[in-house]
Amino acid sequence: LARHFAVEYAVQFRLILPALARYRMPLPLGGTSNHFRSFVLRDIGGWDPFNVTEDADIGLRLARLGYRTSVLHSITYEEANIRLGNWLAQRARWLKGFMQTWLVHMRSPRRLLREFGWMGFLAVQSTLFGVALSALVHPVFVAIMIWQISQGNFLHPGLISPWRELSYFYLGTLGLSYGLMMTCGAAASRGIRLSGRVFVIATMPFYFLLTSVAGWMALWQLIRNPYHWNKTRHGLSRMAPMQMSRVPLIRSQRISS
């Protein structure tokens, strides 16, 4: 679990956030290491006390209010979660916060589109709504595929068109998605101390299913108790924090109008 956590952080902080920053897209900040000027926080209204991923919300508000977020190459440390229950509670909070942030900023979609443009608008949909939605629907589609295979209906030579073509498209999309994430994990985790790298990359689909469990927990909590903060227990591992080389630190810089 800790190794998958490390690979996931590597993808987020060494690939996704630097790419968004490079193309000047709005990005949800990561909570590991952020650097702000105090007047910037006052200018954007400070932290949202009701959002359980306040860093993601601040990242979008920075972009909407004319600030640019830069990613600096540096080294930071984060304790990887080693207990499943603790991990699920933490991940459910993160995904619930993504849902909250998306709902808040999508109260006026036209205004958001006008402020960000199409590329920025799509980036918000991908990094917030897309992440939460994929966590929710992933186990549903996997279950449907397993059921169809068990019934002999999936990729059956006698399957009537267009269902035969849809089956191939479905399997190809799933395989491409898994392959893309595994490739990103392998590329991003280079340069960090990680034993059993091949095994970790090969078992990423099972880790995605755990994320789906947390996603459904997040949706339930969003409905029943939206502002509850799932506390994460730290200091559980006796090992030293894993070094994540070149994980970026984040600062904000005003764009001249």
XYZ file of C-alpha atoms in Angstrom:
257
model
C 0.000 0.000 0.000
C 2.806 2.403 0.879
C 4.590 1.707 -2.406
C 1.450 2.368 -4.431
C 1.002 5.577 -2.433
C 4.550 6.613 -3.341
C 4.027 5.905 -7.055
C 0.757 7.820 -7.057
C 2.421 10.833 -5.427
C 5.223 10.649 -7.979
C 2.713 10.784 -10.850
C 0.849 13.683 -9.260
C 3.827 15.839 -8.291
C 6.318 14.941 -10.999
C 4.042 14.663 -14.041
C 0.524 16.056 -13.663
C 1.052 19.263 -11.680
C 4.212 20.306 -13.584
C 2.374 19.739 -16.879
C -0.602 21.837 -15.797
C 1.693 24.598 -14.547
C 3.766 24.537 -17.737
C 0.703 25.157 -19.895
C -0.665 27.704 -17.416
C -3.701 25.624 -16.559
C -5.591 25.920 -13.252
C -4.413 23.204 -10.915
C -5.483 21.834 -7.523
C -2.605 22.363 -5.120
C -1.151 19.400 -3.254
C -1.006 19.718 0.510
C 2.528 18.420 0.948
C 4.487 21.623 0.413
C 2.995 24.962 -0.639
C 4.499 28.430 -0.378
C 2.371 31.589 -0.399
C 2.857 35.270 0.173
C 0.599 36.254 3.047
C -1.010 39.110 1.108
C -1.958 36.640 -1.633
C -3.938 34.520 0.831
C -5.673 37.624 2.145
C -6.397 38.791 -1.395
C -8.201 35.573 -2.351
C -10.169 35.392 0.899
C -8.062 32.879 2.829
C -8.912 29.252 3.447
C -12.409 27.885 2.954
C -13.230 26.443 6.419
C -15.949 24.180 4.976
C -13.869 22.520 2.248
C -12.034 19.370 3.334
C -9.445 19.800 0.540
C -8.885 23.505 0.992
C -5.633 23.356 -0.982
C -7.450 22.234 -4.141
C -9.999 25.021 -3.732
C -7.274 27.630 -3.234
C -5.506 26.450 -6.380
C -8.594 27.202 -8.446
C -9.316 30.509 -6.722
C -5.742 31.644 -7.361
C -6.244 31.019 -11.071
C -9.672 32.672 -11.161
C -8.390 35.813 -9.428
C -5.446 36.344 -11.761
C -2.617 34.486 -10.055
C -0.349 31.951 -11.700
C 0.883 28.883 -9.865
C 4.443 27.753 -10.573
C 6.054 24.419 -9.770
C 9.607 24.376 -8.445
C 11.886 21.345 -8.665
C 12.897 20.411 -5.155
C 12.717 17.574 -2.621
C 9.986 17.062 -0.085
C 8.976 14.207 2.210
C 5.592 12.636 2.901
C 4.734 9.692 5.100
C 3.073 6.994 3.006
C -0.028 5.463 4.541
C 0.501 1.851 5.638
C -2.923 0.950 7.108
C -5.888 0.307 4.869
C -8.546 1.861 7.114
C -6.453 4.973 7.607
C -5.778 5.175 3.877
C -9.462 4.801 2.978
C -10.488 7.559 5.385
C -7.827 9.899 4.015
C -8.646 9.132 0.388
C -12.391 9.504 1.003
C -11.747 12.968 2.433
C -9.655 13.937 -0.587
C -12.274 12.761 -3.066
C -15.089 14.392 -1.094
C -13.107 17.618 -1.174
C -12.705 17.329 -4.946
C -16.482 16.911 -5.246
C -17.033 19.938 -3.002
C -14.567 22.072 -4.942
C -16.109 21.123 -8.280
C -19.635 21.881 -7.057
C -18.585 25.269 -5.663
C -16.745 26.444 -8.769
C -19.370 25.046 -11.149
C -22.166 27.123 -9.621
C -21.724 29.386 -12.645
C -20.271 27.280 -15.500
C -20.435 30.099 -18.034
C -18.472 32.415 -15.789
C -15.878 29.689 -15.143
C -15.570 29.066 -18.885
C -15.181 32.791 -19.534
C -12.429 33.113 -16.915
C -10.461 29.992 -17.860
C -11.188 29.486 -21.549
C -11.958 26.079 -22.995
C -8.606 24.480 -22.125
C -8.661 25.661 -18.523
C -12.313 24.715 -18.180
C -11.600 21.186 -19.433
C -8.601 20.934 -17.096
C -10.898 21.635 -14.138
C -13.351 18.987 -15.320
C -10.544 16.459 -15.697
C -8.651 17.062 -12.460
C -11.706 17.346 -10.201
C -14.892 15.928 -11.725
C -13.080 13.346 -13.852
C -11.061 11.975 -10.941
C -14.137 11.614 -8.724
C -16.340 10.199 -11.493
C -13.769 7.628 -12.598
C -13.412 6.414 -9.009
C -17.179 5.877 -8.834
C -17.810 4.180 -12.191
C -14.642 2.114 -12.525
C -15.825 -0.879 -10.403
C -19.211 -0.799 -12.135
C -17.689 -1.275 -15.582
C -15.224 -3.887 -14.335
C -18.101 -5.834 -12.750
C -20.118 -5.661 -15.983
C -17.139 -6.939 -17.981
C -16.517 -9.828 -15.570
C -20.206 -10.757 -15.687
C -20.294 -10.684 -19.491
C -17.151 -12.823 -19.709
C -18.613 -15.364 -17.260
C -21.760 -15.584 -19.412
C -19.726 -16.042 -22.578
C -21.148 -12.883 -24.121
C -18.010 -10.758 -24.173
C -15.964 -10.892 -27.400
C -17.953 -13.934 -28.504
C -17.389 -14.675 -32.220
C -21.137 -14.959 -32.764
C -21.916 -11.637 -31.155
C -24.083 -9.528 -33.422
C -22.722 -6.232 -34.738
C -22.490 -3.499 -33.441
C -22.206 -5.157 -30.019
C -19.126 -7.052 -31.175
C -17.359 -3.821 -32.162
C -18.441 -2.174 -28.901
C -16.955 -5.067 -26.947
C -13.604 -4.626 -28.673
C -13.775 -0.870 -28.135
C -14.631 -1.365 -24.465
C -11.767 -3.790 -23.849
C -9.339 -1.609 -25.797
C -10.299 1.500 -23.834
C -9.867 -0.291 -20.522
C -6.521 -1.753 -21.550
C -5.290 1.597 -22.900
C -6.289 3.364 -19.687
C -4.512 0.825 -17.500
C -1.480 0.887 -19.769
C -1.303 4.679 -19.731
C -1.457 4.863 -15.930
C 1.142 2.094 -15.555
C 3.453 3.871 -17.999
C 3.064 7.132 -16.063
C 3.730 5.308 -12.801
C 6.878 3.675 -14.157
C 8.185 6.952 -15.600
C 7.393 9.096 -12.554
C 8.837 6.663 -10.006
C 12.296 6.640 -11.549
C 14.864 8.087 -9.202
C 13.095 7.197 -5.957
C 13.942 4.370 -3.598
C 11.226 1.821 -4.348
C 11.682 -1.920 -4.007
C 9.472 -4.263 -6.012
C 8.780 -1.605 -8.632
C 7.627 -4.088 -11.305
C 5.167 -5.741 -8.920
C 3.788 -2.357 -7.831
C 3.236 -1.184 -11.405
C 1.648 -4.508 -12.399
C -0.862 -4.399 -9.536
C -1.975 -0.789 -10.037
C -5.486 -1.841 -11.259
C -6.170 -3.340 -7.827
C -5.080 -0.077 -6.231
C -7.533 1.744 -8.506
C -10.334 -0.451 -7.155
C -9.380 0.574 -3.613
C -9.669 4.166 -4.750
C -13.177 3.356 -5.952
C -14.112 2.103 -2.493
C -12.935 5.426 -1.096
C -14.870 7.230 -3.836
C -18.182 5.699 -2.803
C -17.359 6.458 0.832
C -16.725 10.069 -0.216
C -20.070 10.346 -2.030
C -21.917 8.949 0.983
C -20.152 11.347 3.327
C -20.813 14.271 0.971
C -24.537 13.558 1.259
C -24.677 12.714 4.960
C -21.891 14.784 6.528
C -20.253 17.066 3.937
C -18.056 19.108 6.304
C -16.694 16.283 8.443
C -12.908 16.016 8.316
C -11.596 12.446 8.375
C -8.509 12.711 10.544
C -5.448 10.888 9.218
C -3.239 9.169 11.764
C 0.451 9.875 11.157
C 3.609 8.388 12.589
C 2.456 4.798 12.056
C 5.523 3.684 10.111
C 8.794 2.962 11.847
C 10.691 3.504 8.610
C 12.150 6.825 7.515
C 10.056 8.799 5.003
C 10.647 7.754 1.410
C 12.597 10.331 -0.551
C 10.743 11.705 -3.557
C 13.411 13.352 -5.671
C 12.428 16.493 -7.571
C 8.949 16.652 -6.129
C 7.847 20.231 -6.753
C 7.153 22.919 -4.250
C 4.419 25.339 -5.208
C 4.359 29.118 -5.154
C 1.949 31.654 -6.591
C 2.845 34.613 -8.757
C 0.562 37.407 -9.994
C 0.012 37.618 -13.714
C 0.254 41.154 -15.030
C -3.028 42.236 -16.575
